[in-house]
CSV table of C-alpha atoms in Angstrom, one decimal:
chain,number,residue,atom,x,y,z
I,1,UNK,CA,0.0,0.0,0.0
I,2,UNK,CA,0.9,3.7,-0.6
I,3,UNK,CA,2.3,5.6,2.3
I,4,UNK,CA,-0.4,8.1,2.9
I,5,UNK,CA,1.5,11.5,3.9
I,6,UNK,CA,1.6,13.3,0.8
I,7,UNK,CA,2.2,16.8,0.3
I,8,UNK,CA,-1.2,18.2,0.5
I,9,UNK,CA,-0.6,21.1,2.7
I,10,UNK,CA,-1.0,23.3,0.1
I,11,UNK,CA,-4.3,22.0,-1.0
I,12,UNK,CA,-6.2,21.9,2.4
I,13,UNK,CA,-3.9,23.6,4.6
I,14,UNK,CA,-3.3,20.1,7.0
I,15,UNK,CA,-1.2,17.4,6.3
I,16,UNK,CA,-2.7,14.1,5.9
I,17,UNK,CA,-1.4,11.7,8.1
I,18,UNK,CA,-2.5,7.7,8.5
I,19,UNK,CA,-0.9,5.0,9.9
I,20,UNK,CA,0.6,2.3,7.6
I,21,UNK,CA,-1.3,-1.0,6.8
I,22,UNK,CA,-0.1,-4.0,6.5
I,23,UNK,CA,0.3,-4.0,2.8
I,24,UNK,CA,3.7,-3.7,1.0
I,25,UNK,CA,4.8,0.1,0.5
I,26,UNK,CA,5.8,1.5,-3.1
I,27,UNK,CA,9.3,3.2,-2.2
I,28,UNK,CA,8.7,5.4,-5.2
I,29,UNK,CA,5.2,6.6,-3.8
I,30,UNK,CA,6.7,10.5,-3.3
I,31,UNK,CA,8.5,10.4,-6.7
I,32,UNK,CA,5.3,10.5,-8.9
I,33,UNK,CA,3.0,12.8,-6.2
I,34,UNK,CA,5.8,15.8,-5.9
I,35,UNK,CA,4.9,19.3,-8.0
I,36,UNK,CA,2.5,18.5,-10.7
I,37,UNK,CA,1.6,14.9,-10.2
I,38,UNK,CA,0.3,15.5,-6.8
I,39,UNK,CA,-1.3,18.6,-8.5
I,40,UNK,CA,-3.1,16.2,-11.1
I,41,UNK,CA,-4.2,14.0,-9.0
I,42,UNK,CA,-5.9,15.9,-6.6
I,43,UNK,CA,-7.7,17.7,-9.7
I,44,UNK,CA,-9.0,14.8,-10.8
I,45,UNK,CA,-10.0,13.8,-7.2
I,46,UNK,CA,-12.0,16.8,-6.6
I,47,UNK,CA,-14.0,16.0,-9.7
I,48,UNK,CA,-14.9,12.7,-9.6
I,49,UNK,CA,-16.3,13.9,-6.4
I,50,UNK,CA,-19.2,15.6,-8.8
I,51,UNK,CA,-19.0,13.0,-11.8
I,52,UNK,CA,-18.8,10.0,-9.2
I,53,UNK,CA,-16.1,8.8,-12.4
I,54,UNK,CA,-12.0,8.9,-11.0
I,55,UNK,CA,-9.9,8.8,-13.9
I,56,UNK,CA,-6.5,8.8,-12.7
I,57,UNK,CA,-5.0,7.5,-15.9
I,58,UNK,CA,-1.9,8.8,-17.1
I,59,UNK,CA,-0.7,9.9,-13.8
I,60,UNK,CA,2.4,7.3,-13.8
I,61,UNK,CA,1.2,5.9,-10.4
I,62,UNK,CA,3.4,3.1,-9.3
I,63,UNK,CA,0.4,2.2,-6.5
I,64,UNK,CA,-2.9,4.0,-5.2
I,65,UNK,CA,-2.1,6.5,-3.2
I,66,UNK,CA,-3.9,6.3,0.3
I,67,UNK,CA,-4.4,9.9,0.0
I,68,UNK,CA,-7.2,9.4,-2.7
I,69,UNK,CA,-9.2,7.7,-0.6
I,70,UNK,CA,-8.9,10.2,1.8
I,71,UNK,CA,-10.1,12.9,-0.6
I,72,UNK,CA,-13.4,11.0,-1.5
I,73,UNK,CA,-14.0,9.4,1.8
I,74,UNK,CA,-18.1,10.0,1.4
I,75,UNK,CA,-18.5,10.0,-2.1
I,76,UNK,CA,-19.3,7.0,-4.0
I,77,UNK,CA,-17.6,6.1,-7.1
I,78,UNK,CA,-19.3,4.2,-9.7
I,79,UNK,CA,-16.5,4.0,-12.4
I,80,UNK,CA,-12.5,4.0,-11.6
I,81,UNK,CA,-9.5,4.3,-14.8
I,82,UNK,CA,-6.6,3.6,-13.8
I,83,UNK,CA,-5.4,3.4,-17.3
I,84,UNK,CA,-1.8,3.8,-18.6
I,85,UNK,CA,0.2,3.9,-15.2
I,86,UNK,CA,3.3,2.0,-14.3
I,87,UNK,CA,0.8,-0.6,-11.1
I,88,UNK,CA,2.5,-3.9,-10.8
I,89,UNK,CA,0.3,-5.4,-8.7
I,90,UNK,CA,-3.5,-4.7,-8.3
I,91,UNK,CA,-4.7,-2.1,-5.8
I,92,UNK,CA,-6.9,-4.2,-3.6
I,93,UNK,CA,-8.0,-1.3,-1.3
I,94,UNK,CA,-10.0,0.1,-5.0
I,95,UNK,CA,-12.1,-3.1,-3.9
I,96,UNK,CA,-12.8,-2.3,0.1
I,97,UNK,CA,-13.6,1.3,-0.4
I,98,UNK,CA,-15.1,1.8,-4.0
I,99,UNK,CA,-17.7,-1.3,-3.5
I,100,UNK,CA,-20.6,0.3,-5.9
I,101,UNK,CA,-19.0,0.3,-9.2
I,102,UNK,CA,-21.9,-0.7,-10.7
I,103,UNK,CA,-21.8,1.4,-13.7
I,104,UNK,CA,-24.2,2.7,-15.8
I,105,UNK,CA,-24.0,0.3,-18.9
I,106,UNK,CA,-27.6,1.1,-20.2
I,107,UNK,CA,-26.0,4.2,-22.1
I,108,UNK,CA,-23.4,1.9,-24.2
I,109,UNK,CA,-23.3,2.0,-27.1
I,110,UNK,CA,-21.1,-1.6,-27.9
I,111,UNK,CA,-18.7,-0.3,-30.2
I,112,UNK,CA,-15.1,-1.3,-29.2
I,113,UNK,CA,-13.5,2.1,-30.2
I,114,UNK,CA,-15.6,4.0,-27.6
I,115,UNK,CA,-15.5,1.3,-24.8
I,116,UNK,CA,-12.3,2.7,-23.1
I,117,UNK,CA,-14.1,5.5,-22.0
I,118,UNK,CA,-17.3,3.9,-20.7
I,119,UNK,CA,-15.7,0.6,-18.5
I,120,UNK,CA,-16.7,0.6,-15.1
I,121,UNK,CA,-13.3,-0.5,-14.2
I,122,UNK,CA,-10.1,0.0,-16.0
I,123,UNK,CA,-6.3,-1.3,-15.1
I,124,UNK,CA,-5.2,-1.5,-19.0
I,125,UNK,CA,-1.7,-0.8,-20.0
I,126,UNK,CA,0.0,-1.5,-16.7
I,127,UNK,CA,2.0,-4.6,-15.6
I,128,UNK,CA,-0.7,-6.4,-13.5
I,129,UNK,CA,0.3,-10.4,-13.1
I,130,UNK,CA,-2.8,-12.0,-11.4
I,131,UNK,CA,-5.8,-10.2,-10.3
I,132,UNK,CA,-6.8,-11.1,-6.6
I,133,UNK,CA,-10.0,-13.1,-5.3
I,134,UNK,CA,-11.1,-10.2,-3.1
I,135,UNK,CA,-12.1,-9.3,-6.8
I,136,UNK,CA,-15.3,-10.9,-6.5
I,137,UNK,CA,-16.9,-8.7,-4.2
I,138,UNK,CA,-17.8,-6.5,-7.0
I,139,UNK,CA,-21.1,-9.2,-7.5
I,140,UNK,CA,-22.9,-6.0,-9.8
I,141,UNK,CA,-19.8,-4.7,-11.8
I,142,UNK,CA,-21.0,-4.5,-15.6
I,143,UNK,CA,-17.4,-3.9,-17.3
I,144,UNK,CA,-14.0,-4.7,-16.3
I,145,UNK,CA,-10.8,-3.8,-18.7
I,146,UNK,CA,-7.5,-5.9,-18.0
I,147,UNK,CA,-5.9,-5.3,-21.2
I,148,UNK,CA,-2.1,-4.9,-21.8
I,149,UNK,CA,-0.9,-6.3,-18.7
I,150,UNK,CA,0.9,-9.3,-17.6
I,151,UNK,CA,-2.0,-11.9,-17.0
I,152,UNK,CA,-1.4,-15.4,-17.9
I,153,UNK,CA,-4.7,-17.1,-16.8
I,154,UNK,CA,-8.2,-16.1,-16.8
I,155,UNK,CA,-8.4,-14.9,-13.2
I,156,UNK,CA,-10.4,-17.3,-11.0
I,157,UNK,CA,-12.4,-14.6,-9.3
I,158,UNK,CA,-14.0,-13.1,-12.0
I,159,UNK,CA,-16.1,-16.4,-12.4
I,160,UNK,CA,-18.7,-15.3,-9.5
I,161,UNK,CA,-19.3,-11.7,-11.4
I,162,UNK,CA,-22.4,-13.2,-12.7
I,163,UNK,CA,-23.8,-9.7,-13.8
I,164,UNK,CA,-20.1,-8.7,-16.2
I,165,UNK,CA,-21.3,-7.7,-19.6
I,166,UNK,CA,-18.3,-6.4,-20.9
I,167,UNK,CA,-14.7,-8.1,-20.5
I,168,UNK,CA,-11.6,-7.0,-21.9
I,169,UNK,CA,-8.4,-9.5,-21.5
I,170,UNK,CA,-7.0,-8.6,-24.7
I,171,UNK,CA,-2.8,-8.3,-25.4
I,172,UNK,CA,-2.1,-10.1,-22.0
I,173,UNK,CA,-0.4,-13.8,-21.7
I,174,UNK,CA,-3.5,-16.1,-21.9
I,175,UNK,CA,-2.7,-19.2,-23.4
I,176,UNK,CA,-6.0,-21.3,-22.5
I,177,UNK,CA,-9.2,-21.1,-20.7
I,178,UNK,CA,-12.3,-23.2,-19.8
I,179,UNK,CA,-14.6,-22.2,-22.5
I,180,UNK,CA,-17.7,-24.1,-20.9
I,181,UNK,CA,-17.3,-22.3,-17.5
I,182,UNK,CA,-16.5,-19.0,-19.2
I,183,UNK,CA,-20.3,-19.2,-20.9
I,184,UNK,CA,-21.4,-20.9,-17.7
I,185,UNK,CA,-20.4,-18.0,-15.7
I,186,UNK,CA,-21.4,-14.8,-17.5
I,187,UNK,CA,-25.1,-15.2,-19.1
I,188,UNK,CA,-25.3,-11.4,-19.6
I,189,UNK,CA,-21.9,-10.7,-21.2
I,190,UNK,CA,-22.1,-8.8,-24.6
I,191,UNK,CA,-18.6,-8.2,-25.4
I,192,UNK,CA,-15.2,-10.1,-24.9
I,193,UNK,CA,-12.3,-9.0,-26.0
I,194,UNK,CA,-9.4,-11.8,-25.8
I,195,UNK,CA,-7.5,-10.7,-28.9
I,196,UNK,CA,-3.4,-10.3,-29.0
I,197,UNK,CA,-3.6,-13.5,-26.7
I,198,UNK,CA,-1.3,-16.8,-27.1
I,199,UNK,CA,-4.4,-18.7,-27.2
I,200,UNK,CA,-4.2,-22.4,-28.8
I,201,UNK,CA,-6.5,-22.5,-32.1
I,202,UNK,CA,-8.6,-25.4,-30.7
I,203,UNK,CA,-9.6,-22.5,-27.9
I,204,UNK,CA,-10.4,-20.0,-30.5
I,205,UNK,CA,-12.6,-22.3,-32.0
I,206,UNK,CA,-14.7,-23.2,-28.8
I,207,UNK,CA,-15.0,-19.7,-28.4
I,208,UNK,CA,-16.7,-19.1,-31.5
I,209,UNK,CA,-18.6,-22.2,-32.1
I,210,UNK,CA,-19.8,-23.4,-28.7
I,211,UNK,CA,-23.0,-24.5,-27.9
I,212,UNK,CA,-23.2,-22.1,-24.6
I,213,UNK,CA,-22.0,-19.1,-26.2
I,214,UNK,CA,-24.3,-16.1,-25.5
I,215,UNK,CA,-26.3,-15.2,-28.9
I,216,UNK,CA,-25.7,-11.8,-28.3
I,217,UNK,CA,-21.4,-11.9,-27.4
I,218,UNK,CA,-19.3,-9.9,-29.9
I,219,UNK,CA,-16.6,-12.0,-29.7
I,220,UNK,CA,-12.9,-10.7,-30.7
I,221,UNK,CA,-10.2,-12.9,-30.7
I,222,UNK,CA,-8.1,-11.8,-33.2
């Protein structure tokens, strides 16, 4: 976990102070929030307080800083992009204290050039290896985006997200998968994106051919 005292002094005139949790720390936490990052990030903190929608992609964030939470402590967030940083590992504390990303889906229009600025969640373009199981708490997330990261299975938690109608794995390390569960486990999904995937050719055929698929899945695989 971030170390939470950040330089915020000149934002709200305190320093924010918490103790440390158990978590690992990111040693490079200060780096990114000194001057303008710190700057940006509050920014886009203070808005998503009005939109209910934190985009803090593009900030080079190495972790999430505790200080975020901090700042919308009260407000509930229905979409998070964390988009284009430099995360290794996934920030599990996004789970415990954003836990109504529900989205709001029923204004999607599913066409894949637009989807990266409706998901309800968004790690894509980091260098995530495995997402956790505390994952599965989210039982009314509609859209999750994991692409371009460092995943080499289909993460196990996402199987009790019964309500997930849009999935992006694409461009990660995904070799095979249990098509049968995967159509088991999502009845409402529309859209899966596994393309840029080392998946074996007997898989892409499942995909597309299996009796369980949804009829109404745009399937890209390639």
């Amino acid at each position: 976990m971030c170390p939470f005292t950040l330089p915020l002094e000149s934002f709200y005139g305190y320093s924010v102070v918490e103790p440390a949790t158990t978590e690992r720390e990111q040693p490079n936490e200060m780096a990114f929030m000194a001057g303008a990052g710190v700057t940006q990030v509050v920014q886009r903190c203070e808005s998503a307080k009005v939109s209910g929608n934190l985009d803090l992609s593009g900030c080079s964030l190495t972790c999430v800083p505790n200080a975020v939470y901090f700042i919308l402590n009260g407000f509930d967030m229905h979409s998070c992009n964390l988009r284009s940083n430099a995360l290794k590992s996934f920030p599990k504390k996004v789970i415990e204290k954003f836990t109504k990303l529900i989205g709001k889906l029923y204004s999607v229009i599913l066409v894949y050039s637009i989807l990266a600025e409706r998901e309800v969640f968004s790690i894509e373009d980091n260098a995530v290896e495995e997402i956790p199981e505390e994952v599965a708490g989210w039982k009314t997330i509609r859209g999750l985006n994991f692409s371009k990261n460092k995943l080499t299975v289909f993460p196990e938690a996402l199987y009790d997200l019964e309500q997930l109608s849009i999935l992006d794995l694409s461009k990660n390390n995904i070799t095979d998968l249990d098509v049968s569960r995967i159509y088991e486990s999502f009845p409402m999904l529309t859209q899966l994106n596994l393309a840029g995937n080392p998946l074996q050719e007997e898989v892409k055929k499942q995909l597309s051919n299996h009796e369980k698929k949804p009829k109404l899945l745009k399937l890209i695989i390639e």
